Coordinates of C-alpha atoms and ligand atoms in Angstrom, one line a residue:
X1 CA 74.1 103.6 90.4
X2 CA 75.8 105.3 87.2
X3 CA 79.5 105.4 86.2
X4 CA 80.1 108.8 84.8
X5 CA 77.3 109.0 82.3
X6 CA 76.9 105.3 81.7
X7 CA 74.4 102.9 83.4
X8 CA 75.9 100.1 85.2
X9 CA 75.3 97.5 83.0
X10 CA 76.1 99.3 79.9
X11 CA 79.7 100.1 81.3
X12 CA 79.8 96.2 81.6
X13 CA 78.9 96.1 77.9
X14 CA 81.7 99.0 77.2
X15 CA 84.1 96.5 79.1
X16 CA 83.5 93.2 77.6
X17 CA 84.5 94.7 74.2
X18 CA 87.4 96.9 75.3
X19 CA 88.5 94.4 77.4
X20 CA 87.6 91.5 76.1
X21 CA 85.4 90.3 79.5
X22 CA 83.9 91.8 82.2
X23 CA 87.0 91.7 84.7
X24 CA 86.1 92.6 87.8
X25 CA 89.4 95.0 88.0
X26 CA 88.0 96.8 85.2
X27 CA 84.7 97.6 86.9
X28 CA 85.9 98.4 89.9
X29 CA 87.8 100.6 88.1
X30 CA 85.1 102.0 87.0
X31 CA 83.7 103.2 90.5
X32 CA 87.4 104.7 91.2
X33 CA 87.3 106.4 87.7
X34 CA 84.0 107.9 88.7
X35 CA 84.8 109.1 92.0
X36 CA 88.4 110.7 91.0
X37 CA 86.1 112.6 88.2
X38 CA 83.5 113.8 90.7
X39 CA 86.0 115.2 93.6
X40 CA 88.2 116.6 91.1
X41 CA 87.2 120.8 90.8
X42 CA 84.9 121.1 88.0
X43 CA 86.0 120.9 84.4
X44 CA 90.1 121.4 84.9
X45 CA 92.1 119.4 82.1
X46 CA 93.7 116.7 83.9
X47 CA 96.2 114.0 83.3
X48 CA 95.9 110.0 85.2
X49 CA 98.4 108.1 87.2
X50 CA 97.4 104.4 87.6
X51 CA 99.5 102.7 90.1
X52 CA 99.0 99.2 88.4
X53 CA 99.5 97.3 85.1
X54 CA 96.7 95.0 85.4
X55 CA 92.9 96.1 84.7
X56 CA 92.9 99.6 86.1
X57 CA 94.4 101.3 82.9
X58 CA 91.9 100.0 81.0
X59 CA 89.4 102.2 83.3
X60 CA 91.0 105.0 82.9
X61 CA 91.1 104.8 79.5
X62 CA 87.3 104.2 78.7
X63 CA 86.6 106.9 80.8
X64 CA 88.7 109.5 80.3
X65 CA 90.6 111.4 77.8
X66 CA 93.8 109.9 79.2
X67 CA 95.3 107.1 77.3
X68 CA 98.9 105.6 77.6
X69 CA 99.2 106.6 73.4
X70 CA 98.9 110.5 74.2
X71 CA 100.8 110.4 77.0
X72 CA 98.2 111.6 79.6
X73 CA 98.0 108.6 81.5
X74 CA 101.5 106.9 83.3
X75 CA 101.5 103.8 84.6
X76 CA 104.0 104.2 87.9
X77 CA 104.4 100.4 89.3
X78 CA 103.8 101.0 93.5
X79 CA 101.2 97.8 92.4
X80 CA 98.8 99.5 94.6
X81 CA 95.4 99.4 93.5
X82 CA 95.1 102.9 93.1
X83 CA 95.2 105.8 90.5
X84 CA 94.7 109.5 90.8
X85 CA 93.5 112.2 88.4
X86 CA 95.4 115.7 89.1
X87 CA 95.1 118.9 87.5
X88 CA 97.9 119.5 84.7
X89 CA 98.6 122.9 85.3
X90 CA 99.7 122.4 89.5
X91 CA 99.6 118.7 90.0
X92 CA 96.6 118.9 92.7
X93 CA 94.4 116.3 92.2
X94 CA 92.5 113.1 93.8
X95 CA 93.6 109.9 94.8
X96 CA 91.6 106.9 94.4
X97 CA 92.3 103.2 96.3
X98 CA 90.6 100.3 96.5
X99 CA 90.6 100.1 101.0
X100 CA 90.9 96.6 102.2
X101 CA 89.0 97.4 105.3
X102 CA 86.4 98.8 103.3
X103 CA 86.1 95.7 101.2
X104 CA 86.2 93.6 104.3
X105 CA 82.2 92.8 104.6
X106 CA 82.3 91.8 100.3
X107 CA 83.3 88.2 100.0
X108 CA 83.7 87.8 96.7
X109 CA 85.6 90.9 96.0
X110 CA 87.8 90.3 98.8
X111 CA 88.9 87.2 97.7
X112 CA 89.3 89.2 94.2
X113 CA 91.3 91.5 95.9
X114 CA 93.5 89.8 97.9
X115 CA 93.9 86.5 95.2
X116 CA 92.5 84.7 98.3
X117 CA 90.6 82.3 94.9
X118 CA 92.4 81.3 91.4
X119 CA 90.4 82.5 88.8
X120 CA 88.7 79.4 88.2
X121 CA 87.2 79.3 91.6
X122 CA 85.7 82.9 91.4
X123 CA 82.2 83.4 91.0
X124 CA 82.5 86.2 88.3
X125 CA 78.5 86.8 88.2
X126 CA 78.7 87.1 92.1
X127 CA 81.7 89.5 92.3
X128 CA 79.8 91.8 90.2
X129 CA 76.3 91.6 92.1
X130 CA 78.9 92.7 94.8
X131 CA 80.6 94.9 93.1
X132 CA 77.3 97.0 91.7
X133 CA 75.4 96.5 95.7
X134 CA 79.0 98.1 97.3
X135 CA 79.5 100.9 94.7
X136 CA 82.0 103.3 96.0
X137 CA 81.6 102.6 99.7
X138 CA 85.2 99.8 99.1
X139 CA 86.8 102.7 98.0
X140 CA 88.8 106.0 99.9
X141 CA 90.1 109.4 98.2
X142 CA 92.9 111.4 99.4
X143 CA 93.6 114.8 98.3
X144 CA 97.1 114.9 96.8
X145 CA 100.0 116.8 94.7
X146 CA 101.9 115.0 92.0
X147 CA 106.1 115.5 92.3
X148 CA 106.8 118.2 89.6
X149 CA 109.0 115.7 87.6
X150 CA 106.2 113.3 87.2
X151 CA 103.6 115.4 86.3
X152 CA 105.6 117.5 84.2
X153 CA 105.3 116.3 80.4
X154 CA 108.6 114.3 79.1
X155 CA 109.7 115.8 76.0
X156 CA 111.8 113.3 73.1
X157 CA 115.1 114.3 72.7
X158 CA 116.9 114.3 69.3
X159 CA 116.3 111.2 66.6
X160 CA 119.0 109.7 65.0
X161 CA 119.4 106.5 63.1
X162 CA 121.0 103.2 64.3
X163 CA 124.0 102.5 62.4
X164 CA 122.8 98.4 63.2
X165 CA 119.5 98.2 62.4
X166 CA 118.6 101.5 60.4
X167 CA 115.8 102.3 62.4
X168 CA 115.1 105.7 64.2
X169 CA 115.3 105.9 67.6
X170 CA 115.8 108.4 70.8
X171 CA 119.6 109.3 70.9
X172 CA 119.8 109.6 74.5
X173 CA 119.9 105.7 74.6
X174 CA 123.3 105.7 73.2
X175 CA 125.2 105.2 70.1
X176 CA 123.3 102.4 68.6
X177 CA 119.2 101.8 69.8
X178 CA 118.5 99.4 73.0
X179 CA 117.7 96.6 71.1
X180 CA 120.5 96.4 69.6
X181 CA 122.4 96.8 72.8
X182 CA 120.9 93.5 73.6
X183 CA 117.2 94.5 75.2
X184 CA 115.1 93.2 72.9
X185 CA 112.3 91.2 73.3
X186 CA 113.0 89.1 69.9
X187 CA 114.5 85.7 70.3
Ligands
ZN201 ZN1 119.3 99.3 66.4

């Protein structure tokens, strides 16, 4: 069993130092990452949509080309465990979810899945013995077709300096930059 070019264990190495520890999001992710790749028509440039926050990104990210930084991954917040991989030029592409009926019969992912264990009680060694024996059989691909606005590259608008804090930031949010308009994460 091999995700992309990688053996299954070393994509476990790649994820304990990109991640920090083998999460069993990220490895899973691995398997959707893989299967969006192979049904996607050979060799088109494509850009990611990940569906979640948590884990899946980071998939994407050793995998692909597509990062959040270049802008050819978005993160869209349904909180599904899903992401697709569509062509840049016409937004046809693959979607790839994790299928709760399909992950029925795996114990220790299911309870993964659906948080049915806290972390603590979660057998991380077994989850992955599950994860590598179920491979992409827990998962289900639709064809789809990204919204034009979505898959259509944002371009910046004009710069201009706050008059509060004197840093640069994107016009359109207003006369002075949203932090100084109160959203800032800063106490
Ligand atoms: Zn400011």
């Amino acid at each position: 069993m091999r995700i992309l070019e990688h053996t299954f264990e070393e994509y476990l190495k790649i994820v304990k130092s990109f991640h920090g520890y083998e999460a069993p999001g990220v490895v899973i992710g691995g398997l959707m990452v893989d299967a969006a790749v192979r049904n996607l028509a050979n060799d088109i440039p494509y850009n990611a949509i990940c569906e979640t926050q948590s884990c899946l990104p980071d998939a994407i990210q050793i995998l692909t080309p597509c990062t959040i930084g270049n802008g050819w991954l978005k993160i869209i917040y349904s909180g599904r465990y899903a992401m697709a991989l569509y062509d840049k030029s016409n937004g046809e592409g693959v979607r790839v979810f994790l299928d709760a009926e399909k992950v029925e019969p795996w114990k220790e992912i299911k309870a993964w899945y659906l948080k049915l264990k806290s972390k603590s009680e979660q057998d991380s060694g077994e989850i992955l013995r599950e994860i590598k024996d179920a491979g992409d059989s827990i998962l289900s691909i639709q064809h789809v077709c990204i919204k034009p606005h979505i898959a259509m590259k944002k371009h910046k608008g004009k710069i201009a300096l706050c008059p509060k804090c004197r840093e640069a930031y994107p016009s359109d949010s207003g006369d002075i930059c949203t932090a100084c308009q109160g959203e800032t994460p800063y106490l």
